[in-house]
Coordinates of C-alpha atoms in Angstrom, one line a residue:
M14 CA 69.0 -48.3 -126.2
F15 CA 68.3 -49.0 -129.9
S16 CA 70.2 -47.2 -132.1
L17 CA 70.6 -47.4 -136.3
R18 CA 74.4 -47.6 -135.4
S19 CA 73.6 -50.9 -133.9
L20 CA 72.1 -52.4 -137.3
K21 CA 73.7 -53.9 -140.6
L22 CA 73.5 -51.8 -143.1
K23 CA 71.0 -54.2 -145.1
T24 CA 68.8 -53.2 -142.7
R25 CA 69.3 -49.7 -141.8
M26 CA 69.1 -49.4 -145.6
M27 CA 65.5 -51.4 -145.6
L28 CA 64.4 -49.5 -142.6
I29 CA 65.3 -46.1 -144.5
L30 CA 63.6 -46.6 -147.5
G31 CA 60.7 -48.5 -146.5
L32 CA 59.9 -45.6 -143.8
M33 CA 60.8 -43.1 -147.0
A34 CA 58.4 -45.1 -149.1
L35 CA 55.4 -44.8 -146.6
L36 CA 55.9 -41.2 -145.6
Q37 CA 55.5 -40.4 -149.4
T38 CA 52.6 -42.4 -150.3
G39 CA 50.8 -41.5 -147.4
L40 CA 51.5 -38.1 -147.8
I41 CA 50.4 -38.2 -151.4
G42 CA 48.2 -40.5 -150.6
L43 CA 46.1 -38.3 -147.8
F44 CA 46.8 -35.2 -150.4
A45 CA 45.1 -36.9 -153.1
L46 CA 42.0 -38.3 -150.8
G47 CA 41.8 -35.0 -149.7
Y48 CA 41.8 -33.5 -153.4
L49 CA 39.5 -36.3 -154.9
S50 CA 36.7 -35.5 -151.9
H51 CA 36.9 -31.6 -152.2
S52 CA 36.4 -32.8 -156.4
L53 CA 34.3 -34.8 -156.1
D54 CA 31.8 -32.7 -153.9
E55 CA 31.9 -29.8 -156.3
Q56 CA 31.4 -31.7 -159.2
I57 CA 27.7 -33.1 -157.5
G58 CA 26.9 -29.9 -156.3
Q59 CA 27.4 -28.6 -159.3
R60 CA 25.5 -31.2 -161.1
A61 CA 22.8 -31.3 -158.8
L62 CA 22.7 -27.0 -159.5
H63 CA 22.7 -28.0 -163.0
V64 CA 19.7 -30.0 -162.5
A65 CA 17.7 -27.9 -160.3
K66 CA 18.4 -24.8 -162.8
T67 CA 16.6 -27.3 -165.4
I68 CA 13.8 -28.5 -163.8
A69 CA 13.0 -24.5 -163.2
A70 CA 13.0 -23.7 -166.4
I71 CA 10.5 -26.6 -167.1
P72 CA 7.4 -24.2 -168.1
E73 CA 4.8 -27.5 -166.8
V74 CA 7.1 -27.0 -163.7
V75 CA 6.4 -23.4 -163.4
D76 CA 2.5 -23.9 -164.0
A77 CA 2.2 -26.8 -161.4
V78 CA 3.8 -24.0 -158.6
D79 CA 2.1 -21.4 -159.5
N80 CA -1.1 -23.2 -159.3
R81 CA 0.3 -25.5 -156.3
D82 CA -0.8 -28.6 -158.0
S83 CA 1.1 -31.2 -155.8
E84 CA -0.3 -34.3 -157.4
F85 CA 1.4 -33.6 -160.5
L86 CA 5.0 -32.2 -159.0
Q87 CA 4.8 -35.4 -157.0
T88 CA 4.7 -37.5 -159.6
L89 CA 6.9 -35.7 -162.0
T90 CA 9.9 -35.0 -159.2
L91 CA 9.9 -38.5 -158.4
E92 CA 10.4 -39.4 -161.9
L93 CA 12.8 -37.0 -162.6
A94 CA 14.7 -37.8 -159.7
D95 CA 15.2 -41.2 -160.7
I96 CA 16.5 -40.3 -164.3
N97 CA 19.2 -37.7 -163.1
D98 CA 20.2 -40.2 -160.2
A99 CA 19.6 -37.8 -157.8
R100 CA 18.6 -38.9 -154.1
F101 CA 15.6 -36.5 -154.2
V102 CA 13.9 -33.6 -156.0
V103 CA 11.9 -31.3 -153.5
I104 CA 10.1 -28.3 -154.7
G105 CA 8.6 -25.4 -152.4
D106 CA 6.3 -22.2 -153.1
R107 CA 7.8 -18.8 -152.6
N108 CA 7.4 -19.3 -149.0
G109 CA 9.7 -22.6 -148.6
I110 CA 6.5 -24.5 -148.1
R111 CA 6.7 -28.3 -149.7
L112 CA 5.0 -28.9 -153.2
A113 CA 6.9 -32.2 -153.8
H114 CA 9.3 -34.4 -151.3
P115 CA 10.0 -37.9 -152.0
S116 CA 7.8 -38.6 -148.9
W117 CA 4.3 -37.7 -148.8
K118 CA 4.0 -37.1 -145.2
R119 CA 6.6 -33.9 -145.5
L120 CA 4.3 -31.9 -148.2
G121 CA 2.8 -28.7 -146.8
K122 CA 5.7 -28.5 -144.1
P123 CA 8.7 -25.7 -144.2
M124 CA 11.6 -26.9 -146.3
Y125 CA 13.8 -25.5 -143.5
D126 CA 12.6 -27.8 -141.0
D127 CA 15.1 -30.2 -142.8
D128 CA 18.3 -28.5 -142.9
G129 CA 17.6 -25.3 -141.0
D130 CA 17.8 -23.4 -144.5
Y131 CA 15.2 -20.4 -145.2
N132 CA 16.0 -20.2 -149.0
E133 CA 16.8 -16.9 -148.6
P134 CA 19.3 -16.5 -151.4
A135 CA 17.1 -18.3 -154.0
L136 CA 14.1 -16.9 -152.9
L137 CA 14.7 -13.6 -151.7
Y138 CA 16.9 -12.8 -154.0
G139 CA 16.5 -15.2 -157.1
K140 CA 20.1 -16.5 -157.0
P141 CA 20.9 -20.3 -157.4
Y142 CA 23.5 -21.7 -154.9
I143 CA 25.4 -25.1 -153.8
Q144 CA 24.8 -26.3 -150.5
K145 CA 26.0 -29.2 -147.9
A146 CA 23.9 -29.9 -145.2
I147 CA 21.9 -33.1 -143.4
G148 CA 18.3 -33.3 -143.8
S149 CA 15.6 -35.9 -143.6
L150 CA 17.0 -38.0 -146.3
G151 CA 20.8 -37.6 -144.3
A152 CA 23.8 -35.7 -145.5
S153 CA 23.8 -34.7 -148.9
V154 CA 25.2 -31.8 -151.5
R155 CA 22.0 -29.8 -152.7
G156 CA 21.4 -27.5 -155.5
K157 CA 19.0 -24.9 -155.3
A158 CA 17.5 -22.4 -157.8
P159 CA 14.9 -20.2 -157.9
I160 CA 11.5 -20.6 -159.8
F161 CA 10.3 -17.7 -161.8
D162 CA 6.8 -17.0 -163.0
A163 CA 6.0 -16.5 -166.9
S164 CA 7.5 -13.2 -166.8
H165 CA 10.9 -14.1 -165.7
E166 CA 10.3 -11.1 -162.9
N167 CA 9.0 -12.9 -159.7
V168 CA 10.0 -16.1 -157.8
I169 CA 7.4 -18.1 -157.2
G170 CA 9.0 -21.1 -155.7
I171 CA 12.2 -22.7 -155.1
I172 CA 13.8 -26.2 -156.5
S173 CA 16.0 -28.9 -154.4
V174 CA 18.1 -31.3 -155.9
G175 CA 20.2 -33.6 -153.8
F176 CA 23.0 -36.1 -154.4
M177 CA 23.4 -38.1 -151.0
L178 CA 27.4 -37.8 -149.6
D179 CA 27.4 -41.5 -149.0
T180 CA 27.8 -42.0 -152.7
V181 CA 31.4 -40.1 -152.2
E182 CA 32.5 -41.5 -149.6
G183 CA 31.8 -45.0 -151.3
I184 CA 34.1 -44.0 -154.0
I185 CA 36.3 -42.2 -151.4
D186 CA 36.7 -45.5 -149.7
R187 CA 37.6 -47.6 -152.6
Y188 CA 40.0 -44.7 -153.3
R189 CA 41.6 -45.1 -150.1
N190 CA 41.8 -48.8 -150.3
T191 CA 43.6 -48.5 -153.6
L192 CA 45.9 -46.1 -152.0
Y193 CA 46.4 -48.9 -148.7
M194 CA 47.5 -51.3 -151.8
V195 CA 49.8 -48.7 -153.2
I196 CA 51.9 -48.4 -150.0
V197 CA 52.1 -51.3 -149.3
L198 CA 53.6 -52.4 -152.6
S199 CA 55.6 -49.4 -152.5
F200 CA 56.9 -50.3 -149.2
G201 CA 57.9 -53.9 -150.6
L202 CA 59.3 -52.1 -153.4
S203 CA 61.5 -49.9 -151.1
V204 CA 62.7 -52.9 -149.3
L205 CA 63.5 -55.0 -152.6
T206 CA 65.6 -52.0 -153.5
G207 CA 67.3 -51.5 -150.4
L208 CA 68.5 -54.8 -150.4
W209 CA 69.7 -54.1 -153.9
F210 CA 71.3 -51.2 -153.4
A211 CA 73.0 -52.2 -150.2
S212 CA 74.4 -55.7 -151.7
H213 CA 75.9 -53.7 -154.4
F214 CA 76.9 -50.4 -152.3
K215 CA 78.7 -53.1 -150.3
K216 CA 80.6 -55.0 -152.8
A217 CA 81.8 -51.6 -154.0
I218 CA 82.8 -51.1 -150.5
F219 CA 84.4 -54.2 -149.9
G220 CA 81.8 -55.6 -147.4
L221 CA 82.7 -52.8 -144.8
E222 CA 80.1 -51.1 -143.0
P223 CA 80.0 -47.6 -142.6
E224 CA 81.5 -47.1 -139.1
Q225 CA 84.0 -49.7 -140.1
I226 CA 84.9 -47.2 -143.1
G227 CA 84.7 -44.1 -141.1
R228 CA 87.6 -46.0 -138.7
L229 CA 89.6 -47.1 -141.7
F230 CA 89.6 -43.2 -142.7
Q231 CA 90.7 -42.0 -139.6
E232 CA 93.4 -44.4 -139.5
R233 CA 94.5 -43.4 -143.2
N234 CA 94.8 -39.7 -142.2
A235 CA 96.9 -40.7 -139.2
T236 CA 98.7 -43.0 -140.9
L237 CA 99.7 -40.1 -143.6
E238 CA 100.2 -37.6 -141.5
S239 CA 102.7 -39.8 -140.0
I240 CA 104.3 -40.7 -142.7
R241 CA 107.9 -38.6 -143.2
E242 CA 107.8 -39.1 -146.9
G243 CA 105.3 -37.0 -148.9
I244 CA 102.3 -38.5 -150.6
I245 CA 99.9 -36.7 -153.2
A246 CA 97.1 -38.7 -154.8
V247 CA 95.0 -37.6 -158.0
N248 CA 91.6 -39.2 -159.2
G249 CA 90.9 -40.1 -163.3
E250 CA 90.6 -36.6 -164.3
G251 CA 93.9 -35.3 -162.6
N252 CA 92.6 -33.4 -159.6
I253 CA 94.1 -34.2 -156.2
T254 CA 92.8 -36.1 -153.5
T255 CA 94.7 -36.7 -151.0
F256 CA 97.9 -35.3 -149.4
N257 CA 99.8 -35.1 -146.2
R258 CA 101.4 -32.8 -144.4
A259 CA 104.9 -34.1 -145.3
A260 CA 103.9 -33.3 -149.2
I261 CA 103.8 -29.6 -148.2
D262 CA 106.6 -29.4 -146.1
T263 CA 108.8 -31.3 -149.0
L264 CA 107.5 -29.3 -152.0
G265 CA 107.6 -26.0 -150.1
L266 CA 104.1 -25.3 -150.4
D267 CA 102.5 -22.7 -148.3
A268 CA 100.8 -24.2 -145.1
N269 CA 97.4 -22.7 -145.4
T270 CA 97.2 -23.9 -149.3
K271 CA 93.8 -25.7 -150.3
L272 CA 95.2 -28.7 -152.5
T273 CA 91.9 -31.2 -152.2
G274 CA 89.9 -30.7 -155.1
R275 CA 92.4 -28.8 -157.1
P276 CA 94.2 -30.0 -160.8
I277 CA 97.9 -31.4 -160.1
E278 CA 99.4 -29.8 -163.0
E279 CA 97.9 -26.2 -161.7
V280 CA 99.4 -26.9 -158.2
L281 CA 102.8 -28.5 -160.1
P282 CA 103.2 -28.0 -163.4
D283 CA 106.3 -30.3 -163.8
S284 CA 104.8 -33.2 -162.5
R285 CA 104.5 -36.2 -164.3
L286 CA 101.7 -38.0 -162.5
M287 CA 99.0 -37.6 -166.1
D288 CA 101.4 -39.7 -167.8
V289 CA 101.2 -42.1 -165.4
L290 CA 97.3 -41.9 -165.0
R291 CA 97.6 -41.9 -169.5
T292 CA 100.0 -44.9 -170.1
G293 CA 99.4 -46.8 -166.4
T294 CA 102.8 -47.3 -166.8
P295 CA 104.3 -47.2 -163.0
Q296 CA 107.3 -44.8 -162.0
I297 CA 110.0 -46.6 -159.4
D298 CA 112.6 -44.4 -157.3
K299 CA 113.0 -41.7 -160.1
D300 CA 115.5 -39.0 -159.7
V301 CA 113.5 -35.4 -160.1
W302 CA 113.6 -31.7 -159.7
L303 CA 110.2 -30.7 -158.5
Q304 CA 110.1 -26.9 -157.0
D305 CA 113.5 -26.5 -157.3
R306 CA 114.4 -29.9 -155.2
N307 CA 116.1 -32.9 -155.8
L308 CA 113.3 -35.4 -155.0
I309 CA 113.4 -39.9 -155.3
V310 CA 109.7 -40.3 -156.4
N311 CA 107.6 -43.3 -157.0
R312 CA 104.4 -43.1 -158.8
L313 CA 101.7 -45.7 -158.9
P314 CA 98.6 -45.9 -160.9
V315 CA 95.4 -46.8 -159.1
L316 CA 93.5 -49.7 -160.7
Q317 CA 89.7 -50.9 -160.0
D318 CA 88.0 -52.9 -162.2
G319 CA 90.9 -53.0 -165.0
S320 CA 90.8 -49.2 -165.5
I321 CA 93.2 -46.4 -163.9
T322 CA 90.9 -44.4 -161.6
G323 CA 93.8 -42.3 -160.2
V324 CA 97.6 -42.3 -159.3
V325 CA 99.2 -42.3 -156.0
S326 CA 102.6 -40.7 -155.6
S327 CA 105.0 -40.7 -152.8
F328 CA 108.6 -38.7 -152.6
R329 CA 111.1 -37.2 -150.2
R330 CA 114.1 -35.2 -150.5
K331 CA 117.0 -36.6 -152.3
D332 CA 119.7 -34.8 -149.9
E333 CA 117.3 -36.7 -146.6
L334 CA 118.1 -40.0 -148.0
D335 CA 122.2 -38.6 -149.5
A336 CA 122.7 -38.0 -145.9
I337 CA 121.6 -41.8 -144.7
S338 CA 123.7 -43.1 -147.8
K339 CA 126.9 -40.8 -147.1
K340 CA 126.9 -42.5 -143.5
L341 CA 126.9 -45.9 -144.7
S342 CA 129.2 -45.1 -147.1
Q343 CA 131.5 -43.6 -144.6
I344 CA 131.0 -46.5 -142.5
E345 CA 131.5 -49.4 -145.2
Q346 CA 134.7 -46.9 -146.8
Y347 CA 136.1 -46.6 -143.0
A348 CA 135.5 -50.8 -142.1
D349 CA 137.2 -51.2 -145.6
T350 CA 140.4 -48.7 -144.6
L351 CA 140.6 -50.3 -141.4
R352 CA 140.6 -54.1 -142.6
S353 CA 142.6 -53.3 -145.3
Q354 CA 145.2 -51.7 -142.7
S355 CA 144.7 -54.3 -140.3
H356 CA 145.6 -56.8 -142.5
E357 CA 148.7 -54.9 -143.8
Y358 CA 150.2 -54.1 -140.3
S359 CA 149.8 -57.5 -139.3
N360 CA 151.7 -58.8 -141.9
K361 CA 154.4 -56.1 -141.0
L362 CA 154.7 -56.6 -137.4
H363 CA 155.3 -60.3 -138.3
T364 CA 158.3 -59.3 -140.5
I365 CA 159.4 -56.7 -137.7
A366 CA 159.1 -59.6 -134.8
G367 CA 161.2 -62.0 -137.2
L368 CA 163.9 -59.4 -137.8
I369 CA 164.3 -59.1 -133.9
E370 CA 164.5 -62.6 -133.6
L371 CA 167.2 -63.0 -135.8
G372 CA 169.2 -59.9 -133.9
A373 CA 168.4 -57.8 -137.6
N374 CA 167.4 -54.5 -135.1
D375 CA 168.9 -52.1 -137.6
E376 CA 166.8 -53.1 -140.4
A377 CA 163.9 -53.5 -138.5
L378 CA 163.9 -49.8 -137.1
A379 CA 164.8 -49.1 -141.1
L380 CA 161.3 -51.2 -142.4
I381 CA 159.3 -49.3 -139.4
G382 CA 161.2 -45.8 -140.2
Q383 CA 160.3 -46.4 -143.9
E384 CA 156.5 -47.7 -143.6
T385 CA 155.5 -44.7 -141.3
Q386 CA 157.4 -42.5 -143.8
S387 CA 155.1 -43.5 -146.5
H388 CA 151.9 -43.9 -145.2
Q389 CA 152.5 -40.2 -143.3
A390 CA 153.4 -39.1 -147.0
L391 CA 150.1 -40.2 -148.3
I392 CA 148.2 -38.8 -145.4
Q393 CA 149.6 -35.5 -146.4
L394 CA 148.4 -35.9 -149.7
L395 CA 145.2 -36.9 -149.3
V396 CA 144.3 -34.1 -146.5
E397 CA 146.2 -31.3 -149.1
A398 CA 144.5 -32.7 -152.1
V399 CA 141.2 -34.2 -151.5
P400 CA 139.4 -32.4 -147.8
D401 CA 136.6 -34.4 -148.4
P402 CA 136.6 -37.2 -146.1
I403 CA 134.4 -39.3 -147.9
L404 CA 136.5 -39.4 -151.2
A405 CA 139.6 -39.3 -148.9
G406 CA 138.8 -42.5 -147.2
C407 CA 137.9 -44.3 -150.2
M408 CA 141.4 -43.6 -151.9
L409 CA 143.0 -44.5 -148.8
G410 CA 141.3 -47.7 -148.6
K411 CA 142.2 -48.5 -152.4
Y412 CA 145.7 -47.7 -151.3
N413 CA 145.7 -50.5 -148.7
R414 CA 143.7 -52.5 -150.6
A415 CA 146.5 -52.5 -153.5
K416 CA 149.6 -53.1 -150.7
E417 CA 147.1 -56.0 -149.7
L418 CA 147.8 -57.8 -153.6
G419 CA 151.2 -56.7 -153.9
L420 CA 150.4 -53.9 -156.1
H421 CA 151.4 -50.1 -155.8
L422 CA 148.4 -47.5 -156.2
E423 CA 150.4 -44.2 -157.0
I424 CA 148.4 -41.0 -156.7
D425 CA 149.8 -38.0 -158.6
P426 CA 151.2 -35.7 -156.1
E427 CA 149.9 -32.7 -158.1
S428 CA 146.5 -33.9 -158.1
S429 CA 143.4 -31.4 -156.3
M430 CA 140.4 -32.1 -155.5
K431 CA 139.3 -29.2 -153.3
E432 CA 135.8 -28.0 -155.3
I433 CA 133.6 -30.4 -155.5
P434 CA 129.9 -28.7 -156.1
D435 CA 127.7 -29.4 -153.3
H436 CA 124.7 -31.0 -155.7
I437 CA 127.1 -33.5 -156.5
P438 CA 126.8 -36.5 -154.4
R439 CA 130.0 -37.9 -152.8
E440 CA 129.0 -41.7 -152.8
E441 CA 128.2 -41.4 -156.4
I442 CA 131.7 -40.2 -157.2
V443 CA 133.3 -42.2 -154.7
S444 CA 131.3 -45.3 -156.8
I445 CA 132.7 -44.5 -160.2
I446 CA 136.3 -44.0 -158.6
G447 CA 136.2 -47.1 -156.8
N448 CA 134.8 -49.5 -159.5
L449 CA 137.4 -48.1 -161.9
I450 CA 140.3 -48.5 -159.3
D451 CA 139.3 -51.8 -158.4
N452 CA 139.2 -52.9 -162.5
A453 CA 142.7 -51.0 -162.7
L454 CA 144.1 -53.4 -159.8
E455 CA 142.6 -56.7 -160.8
A456 CA 144.1 -56.4 -164.7
T457 CA 147.4 -55.1 -163.4
L458 CA 147.4 -58.1 -161.2
K459 CA 146.2 -60.7 -164.0
N460 CA 149.1 -59.1 -166.2
Q461 CA 151.3 -59.6 -163.9
R462 CA 152.6 -55.6 -163.3
T463 CA 152.5 -53.6 -160.0
D464 CA 151.6 -50.1 -161.0
V465 CA 148.1 -48.2 -160.8
R466 CA 148.2 -44.4 -161.2
L467 CA 145.7 -41.9 -160.2
S468 CA 145.3 -38.0 -160.7
M469 CA 142.7 -35.6 -160.6
T470 CA 142.1 -32.2 -161.0
D471 CA 139.2 -29.8 -160.2
L472 CA 140.9 -26.9 -162.5
G473 CA 138.0 -25.7 -165.0
N474 CA 134.5 -26.4 -165.2
D475 CA 134.8 -30.4 -164.9
L476 CA 135.8 -32.9 -162.4
I477 CA 138.7 -34.9 -164.2
F478 CA 139.5 -38.3 -163.0
E479 CA 142.6 -40.4 -165.1
I480 CA 143.1 -44.3 -163.8
E481 CA 145.8 -45.8 -165.6
D482 CA 146.3 -50.0 -165.1
E483 CA 149.0 -51.9 -166.3
G484 CA 147.3 -54.9 -168.0
S485 CA 146.8 -56.3 -171.0
G486 CA 144.3 -53.6 -172.3
I487 CA 140.9 -54.0 -173.8
P488 CA 140.9 -54.9 -177.6
E489 CA 139.9 -52.0 -180.2
H490 CA 136.8 -54.2 -181.0
E491 CA 135.4 -54.5 -177.4
Q492 CA 135.8 -50.9 -176.1
D493 CA 132.0 -49.7 -177.4
S494 CA 130.6 -52.9 -175.5
I495 CA 132.4 -52.8 -172.3
F496 CA 130.1 -50.5 -170.8
R497 CA 127.1 -52.9 -171.3
K498 CA 125.7 -54.6 -168.7
G499 CA 126.8 -58.4 -168.0
V500 CA 129.7 -57.5 -170.6
T501 CA 133.0 -58.8 -169.5
T502 CA 136.9 -59.5 -170.1
K503 CA 137.0 -61.7 -166.2
Q504 CA 136.2 -65.5 -166.2
G505 CA 133.5 -66.4 -164.2
E506 CA 129.7 -65.5 -162.8
G507 CA 129.0 -62.0 -161.0
H508 CA 130.9 -59.4 -163.2
G509 CA 130.0 -57.1 -165.8
F510 CA 128.4 -54.7 -163.8
G511 CA 130.8 -52.3 -162.6
L512 CA 131.7 -50.2 -165.4
H513 CA 127.7 -50.8 -166.7
L514 CA 127.4 -48.5 -163.4
V515 CA 129.7 -46.2 -163.6
E516 CA 128.5 -45.2 -167.2
K517 CA 124.7 -44.8 -165.4
L518 CA 125.6 -42.4 -162.7
L519 CA 127.6 -40.6 -165.0
Q520 CA 124.9 -40.1 -167.4
K521 CA 123.1 -38.8 -164.0
L522 CA 125.6 -35.9 -163.2
G523 CA 126.2 -35.5 -166.9
G524 CA 129.4 -36.8 -167.1
T525 CA 131.4 -38.5 -170.0
I526 CA 134.1 -41.1 -169.5
L527 CA 136.5 -42.1 -172.3
L528 CA 139.0 -45.1 -172.7
E529 CA 142.5 -45.2 -174.0
P530 CA 145.2 -47.3 -174.3
T531 CA 148.7 -46.7 -172.6
V532 CA 152.3 -46.6 -173.3
H533 CA 152.3 -49.9 -170.9
K534 CA 149.9 -51.5 -173.1
G535 CA 147.5 -51.2 -170.4
S536 CA 144.2 -49.0 -170.4
R537 CA 143.5 -45.3 -169.3
F538 CA 140.1 -44.7 -168.2
T539 CA 139.2 -40.3 -168.1
V540 CA 136.4 -39.0 -166.0
Y541 CA 134.7 -36.2 -166.6
I542 CA 132.1 -35.0 -164.3
P543 CA 130.8 -31.0 -165.1
K544 CA 130.3 -29.0 -162.2
A545 CA 127.3 -27.3 -163.2
R546 CA 124.3 -29.1 -162.2
A547 CA 123.3 -31.6 -165.0
T548 CA 119.5 -31.2 -166.4
I549 CA 117.5 -33.9 -165.3
N550 CA 114.4 -35.2 -167.2
N551 CA 111.6 -35.1 -164.0

């Protein structure tokens, strides 16, 4: 079964525009021809009536009719018909009997023989009128006027002037032929216009057919709804054009809210989409607060022919990402702790096995008891002072790492870190403390010393951590640049990133870090992290 959908867009456009052109020009043409025919009939009728009234007013005609001078009237009417381009001029008496006619044979016969008209309006009531009829000479438009006597009181005859309708038909035919040409030209122009428009339109829609666009639109909607990230897009005027259900849920908006077509600044006053729309600068993985929610946001401009036509933003709640990150951090810390413990206890077991083989059983038992007591004391301290498993796991792992290196990580037994606010990401604290402890271990080992000290407290308005090493210290002229990316006192590549990361994380949390020399000529790093939520530029 034939269907327009089976045709290409260009073919459809040509057919539709061509048919529209045919329909429009056909209807307009029919109206024009009908109006023209009516107008010509009216004009010719008025002309015939005017000629008839003019002839009826000629004194010689009045006298000839009164005297029934057919010879004079016959000659005169032929001349008048020729002068006025009329097909005929017929004169009758008061009874409608012909006194003049183009055909001599019809003289003396009643005028109604031609058209069945008894000429009553003119003969009985003295009124001129127009008539269309088919007579002995063919179809014509006639103007009929009464002939009054010299006193202008009595009707003594009638004048009938006729113009043949074939003249009108000839004019209509000429216009009809012109109309046919216009219709053909309009159809051709419409086809060419359809070709041009379809080519331009298909270029704008990347050569796709309408059905393909429809399928892509459905796939796009299904894809948007299947994505767990919130998606919002705006056009060049900043009005929302696209959004998905995840966007409404993530931003905590009313599920019945109508977003399409609304200005983004009306729905989300704190959004920075308009900044991207103005500047065209993308924003990737921005940590923002929006609608009282901490989000990770990406904002990308939509470019078309080098111009910014809109912005697309994807976002997800940070706590969801933090949950995944937290799990990864826990696994990493546990793996690090197990690795360190495995390595350390492997060495201890070898030592105990050697003492037993040498028969030094008492020494082996003492070593076992000492190790058990030391490890239990550390675990007890961490359980009481650091309830958070992620932070405690980090410290236990660093403690075992220090033992691997032959160093000792001393954790202040008076430490307390029990009141960490929920909004402070644990993995960021772990990253800060872990990097500082690693640096302290490396500096102490390089200076051939053994002790690294860690103390912490959650009293007051800040979380405070102190990491003290027994390294060679940091010269005063380098202290201002030590936190820059790539700046390091270590040899080789792959260094100079830890302290830079620490500073960036503290800036995000609104915290600070202080660097001081110690009595052992090493360095003390003091970290302050405010418990209050930091103000984040969104």
